[in-house]
């Protein structure tokens, strides 16, 4: 696996997002909204919300 620091707009299904406040979140669904809004796993307990330009550390298989 490769660890990367990328903008949220580059997330792909299967990426593991390392969050500062808690556990790693596997990207299963990505929704892009207005004004750069991005939601990962909408409606799920591990939902992440942010902006497409915000950076995150991910692990990619």
Backbone as JSON Lines, residues from 0, in Angstrom:
{"i":0,"aa":"X","n":[0.84,-1.19,0.0],"ca":[0.0,0.0,0.0],"c":[0.88,1.24,0.0]}
{"i":1,"aa":"X","n":[0.36,2.3,-0.61],"ca":[1.08,3.55,-0.71],"c":[0.37,4.63,0.1]}
{"i":2,"aa":"X","n":[1.11,5.36,0.93],"ca":[0.53,6.47,1.68],"c":[0.79,7.77,0.92]}
{"i":3,"aa":"X","n":[-0.27,8.57,0.75],"ca":[-0.2,9.82,0.0],"c":[-0.87,10.94,0.77]}
{"i":4,"aa":"X","n":[-0.46,12.16,0.5],"ca":[-1.17,13.35,1.01],"c":[-1.72,14.05,-0.22]}
{"i":5,"aa":"X","n":[-3.06,14.01,-0.37],"ca":[-3.7,14.48,-1.6],"c":[-4.9,15.38,-1.28]}
{"i":6,"aa":"X","n":[-5.34,16.19,-2.26],"ca":[-6.59,16.93,-2.08],"c":[-7.77,15.97,-2.1]}
{"i":7,"aa":"X","n":[-8.8,16.31,-1.35],"ca":[-9.98,15.44,-1.26],"c":[-10.61,15.17,-2.62]}
{"i":8,"aa":"X","n":[-10.45,16.08,-3.58],"ca":[-11.03,15.87,-4.91],"c":[-10.39,14.7,-5.64]}
{"i":9,"aa":"X","n":[-9.23,14.25,-5.16],"ca":[-8.55,13.11,-5.78],"c":[-8.85,11.78,-5.09]}
{"i":10,"aa":"X","n":[-9.75,11.78,-4.1],"ca":[-10.12,10.52,-3.45],"c":[-10.67,9.55,-4.48]}
{"i":11,"aa":"X","n":[-10.42,8.26,-4.24],"ca":[-10.97,7.19,-5.08],"c":[-11.63,6.16,-4.18]}
{"i":12,"aa":"X","n":[-12.6,5.45,-4.74],"ca":[-13.24,4.36,-4.01],"c":[-12.15,3.37,-3.58]}
{"i":13,"aa":"X","n":[-12.19,2.97,-2.33],"ca":[-11.22,2.03,-1.78],"c":[-10.08,2.71,-1.02]}
{"i":14,"aa":"X","n":[-9.91,4.03,-1.18],"ca":[-8.9,4.75,-0.41],"c":[-9.23,4.66,1.07]}
{"i":15,"aa":"X","n":[-8.19,4.63,1.9],"ca":[-8.35,4.67,3.35],"c":[-7.89,6.05,3.81]}
{"i":16,"aa":"X","n":[-8.83,6.84,4.35],"ca":[-8.55,8.21,4.78],"c":[-8.2,8.18,6.26]}
{"i":17,"aa":"X","n":[-7.03,8.73,6.59],"ca":[-6.57,8.78,7.98],"c":[-7.05,10.09,8.58]}
{"i":18,"aa":"X","n":[-7.99,10.01,9.52],"ca":[-8.55,11.21,10.14],"c":[-7.78,11.56,11.41]}
{"i":19,"aa":"X","n":[-7.77,12.85,11.73],"ca":[-7.07,13.3,12.94],"c":[-7.83,12.93,14.21]}
{"i":20,"aa":"X","n":[-9.17,12.93,14.14],"ca":[-9.97,12.72,15.34],"c":[-10.32,11.26,15.61]}
{"i":21,"aa":"X","n":[-10.05,10.36,14.7],"ca":[-10.51,9.01,14.96],"c":[-9.93,7.99,14.01]}
{"i":22,"aa":"X","n":[-10.72,6.97,13.75],"ca":[-10.24,5.84,12.97],"c":[-10.1,6.16,11.48]}
{"i":23,"aa":"X","n":[-9.46,5.27,10.78],"ca":[-9.34,5.35,9.33],"c":[-10.7,5.07,8.7]}
{"i":24,"aa":"X","n":[-11.03,5.81,7.64],"ca":[-12.33,5.66,6.97],"c":[-12.09,5.16,5.54]}
{"i":25,"aa":"X","n":[-12.74,4.06,5.18],"ca":[-12.65,3.56,3.8],"c":[-13.66,4.31,2.94]}
{"i":26,"aa":"X","n":[-13.19,4.83,1.81],"ca":[-14.06,5.55,0.88],"c":[-14.88,4.52,0.09]}
{"i":27,"aa":"X","n":[-16.22,4.57,0.28],"ca":[-17.11,3.66,-0.44],"c":[-17.98,4.42,-1.43]}
{"i":28,"aa":"X","n":[-18.35,5.65,-1.07],"ca":[-19.19,6.5,-1.92],"c":[-18.65,7.93,-1.81]}
{"i":29,"aa":"X","n":[-18.62,8.63,-2.93],"ca":[-18.2,10.04,-2.94],"c":[-19.29,10.86,-3.61]}
{"i":30,"aa":"X","n":[-19.75,11.9,-2.92],"ca":[-20.72,12.84,-3.51],"c":[-20.07,14.22,-3.57]}
{"i":31,"aa":"X","n":[-20.16,14.83,-4.72],"ca":[-19.64,16.19,-4.89],"c":[-20.83,17.14,-5.01]}
{"i":32,"aa":"X","n":[-20.8,18.2,-4.22],"ca":[-21.9,19.15,-4.2],"c":[-21.48,20.51,-4.7]}
{"i":33,"aa":"X","n":[-22.3,21.47,-4.39],"ca":[-22.06,22.85,-4.82],"c":[-20.91,23.49,-4.05]}
{"i":34,"aa":"X","n":[-20.25,24.42,-4.7],"ca":[-19.18,25.24,-4.09],"c":[-18.05,24.41,-3.5]}
{"i":35,"aa":"X","n":[-17.71,23.31,-4.14],"ca":[-16.58,22.51,-3.7],"c":[-16.84,21.57,-2.55]}
{"i":36,"aa":"X","n":[-18.11,21.4,-2.18],"ca":[-18.44,20.5,-1.07],"c":[-18.23,19.05,-1.49]}
{"i":37,"aa":"X","n":[-17.66,18.24,-0.61],"ca":[-17.44,16.83,-0.87],"c":[-17.88,16.04,0.35]}
{"i":38,"aa":"X","n":[-18.62,14.96,0.13],"ca":[-19.06,14.08,1.21],"c":[-18.64,12.66,0.87]}
{"i":39,"aa":"X","n":[-17.98,12.01,1.81],"ca":[-17.57,10.62,1.68],"c":[-18.51,9.78,2.54]}
{"i":40,"aa":"X","n":[-19.05,8.71,1.97],"ca":[-19.95,7.78,2.66],"c":[-21.16,8.5,3.27]}
{"i":41,"aa":"X","n":[-21.9,9.26,2.45],"ca":[-23.04,10.02,2.98],"c":[-24.06,9.14,3.69]}
{"i":42,"aa":"X","n":[-24.48,9.61,4.88],"ca":[-25.49,8.91,5.66],"c":[-24.96,7.76,6.5]}
{"i":43,"aa":"X","n":[-23.7,7.39,6.33],"ca":[-23.11,6.29,7.09],"c":[-22.49,6.83,8.39]}
{"i":44,"aa":"X","n":[-22.29,5.97,9.38],"ca":[-21.69,6.42,10.63],"c":[-20.28,7.01,10.45]}
{"i":45,"aa":"X","n":[-19.6,6.62,9.38],"ca":[-18.24,7.12,9.14],"c":[-18.21,8.21,8.07]}
{"i":46,"aa":"X","n":[-19.31,8.94,7.92],"ca":[-19.38,10.02,6.93],"c":[-18.32,11.08,7.2]}
{"i":47,"aa":"X","n":[-17.69,11.57,6.13],"ca":[-16.74,12.67,6.21],"c":[-17.25,13.79,5.31]}
{"i":48,"aa":"X","n":[-17.16,15.03,5.79],"ca":[-17.56,16.2,5.0],"c":[-16.37,17.13,4.89]}
{"i":49,"aa":"X","n":[-16.24,17.75,3.73],"ca":[-15.15,18.7,3.55],"c":[-15.26,19.41,2.23]}
{"i":50,"aa":"X","n":[-14.19,20.05,1.86],"ca":[-14.09,20.77,0.59],"c":[-13.09,20.05,-0.3]}
{"i":51,"aa":"X","n":[-13.29,20.13,-1.61],"ca":[-12.46,19.37,-2.55],"c":[-10.99,19.76,-2.46]}
{"i":52,"aa":"X","n":[-10.68,20.98,-2.04],"ca":[-9.29,21.42,-2.0],"c":[-8.58,21.1,-0.69]}
{"i":53,"aa":"X","n":[-9.32,20.63,0.33],"ca":[-8.69,20.25,1.6],"c":[-7.87,18.97,1.39]}
{"i":54,"aa":"X","n":[-6.7,18.92,2.03],"ca":[-5.82,17.78,1.87],"c":[-6.0,16.78,3.01]}
{"i":55,"aa":"X","n":[-5.74,15.53,2.69],"ca":[-5.83,14.45,3.68],"c":[-4.75,13.42,3.38]}
{"i":56,"aa":"X","n":[-4.37,12.69,4.4],"ca":[-3.45,11.57,4.22],"c":[-4.28,10.33,3.99]}
{"i":57,"aa":"X","n":[-3.96,9.62,2.93],"ca":[-4.7,8.41,2.59],"c":[-3.71,7.26,2.36]}
{"i":58,"aa":"X","n":[-4.22,6.06,2.45],"ca":[-3.49,4.88,2.02],"c":[-4.27,4.31,0.84]}
{"i":59,"aa":"X","n":[-3.53,4.03,-0.22],"ca":[-4.16,3.5,-1.45],"c":[-3.54,2.15,-1.77]}
{"i":60,"aa":"X","n":[-4.4,1.14,-1.96],"ca":[-3.87,-0.2,-2.3],"c":[-3.13,-0.21,-3.62]}
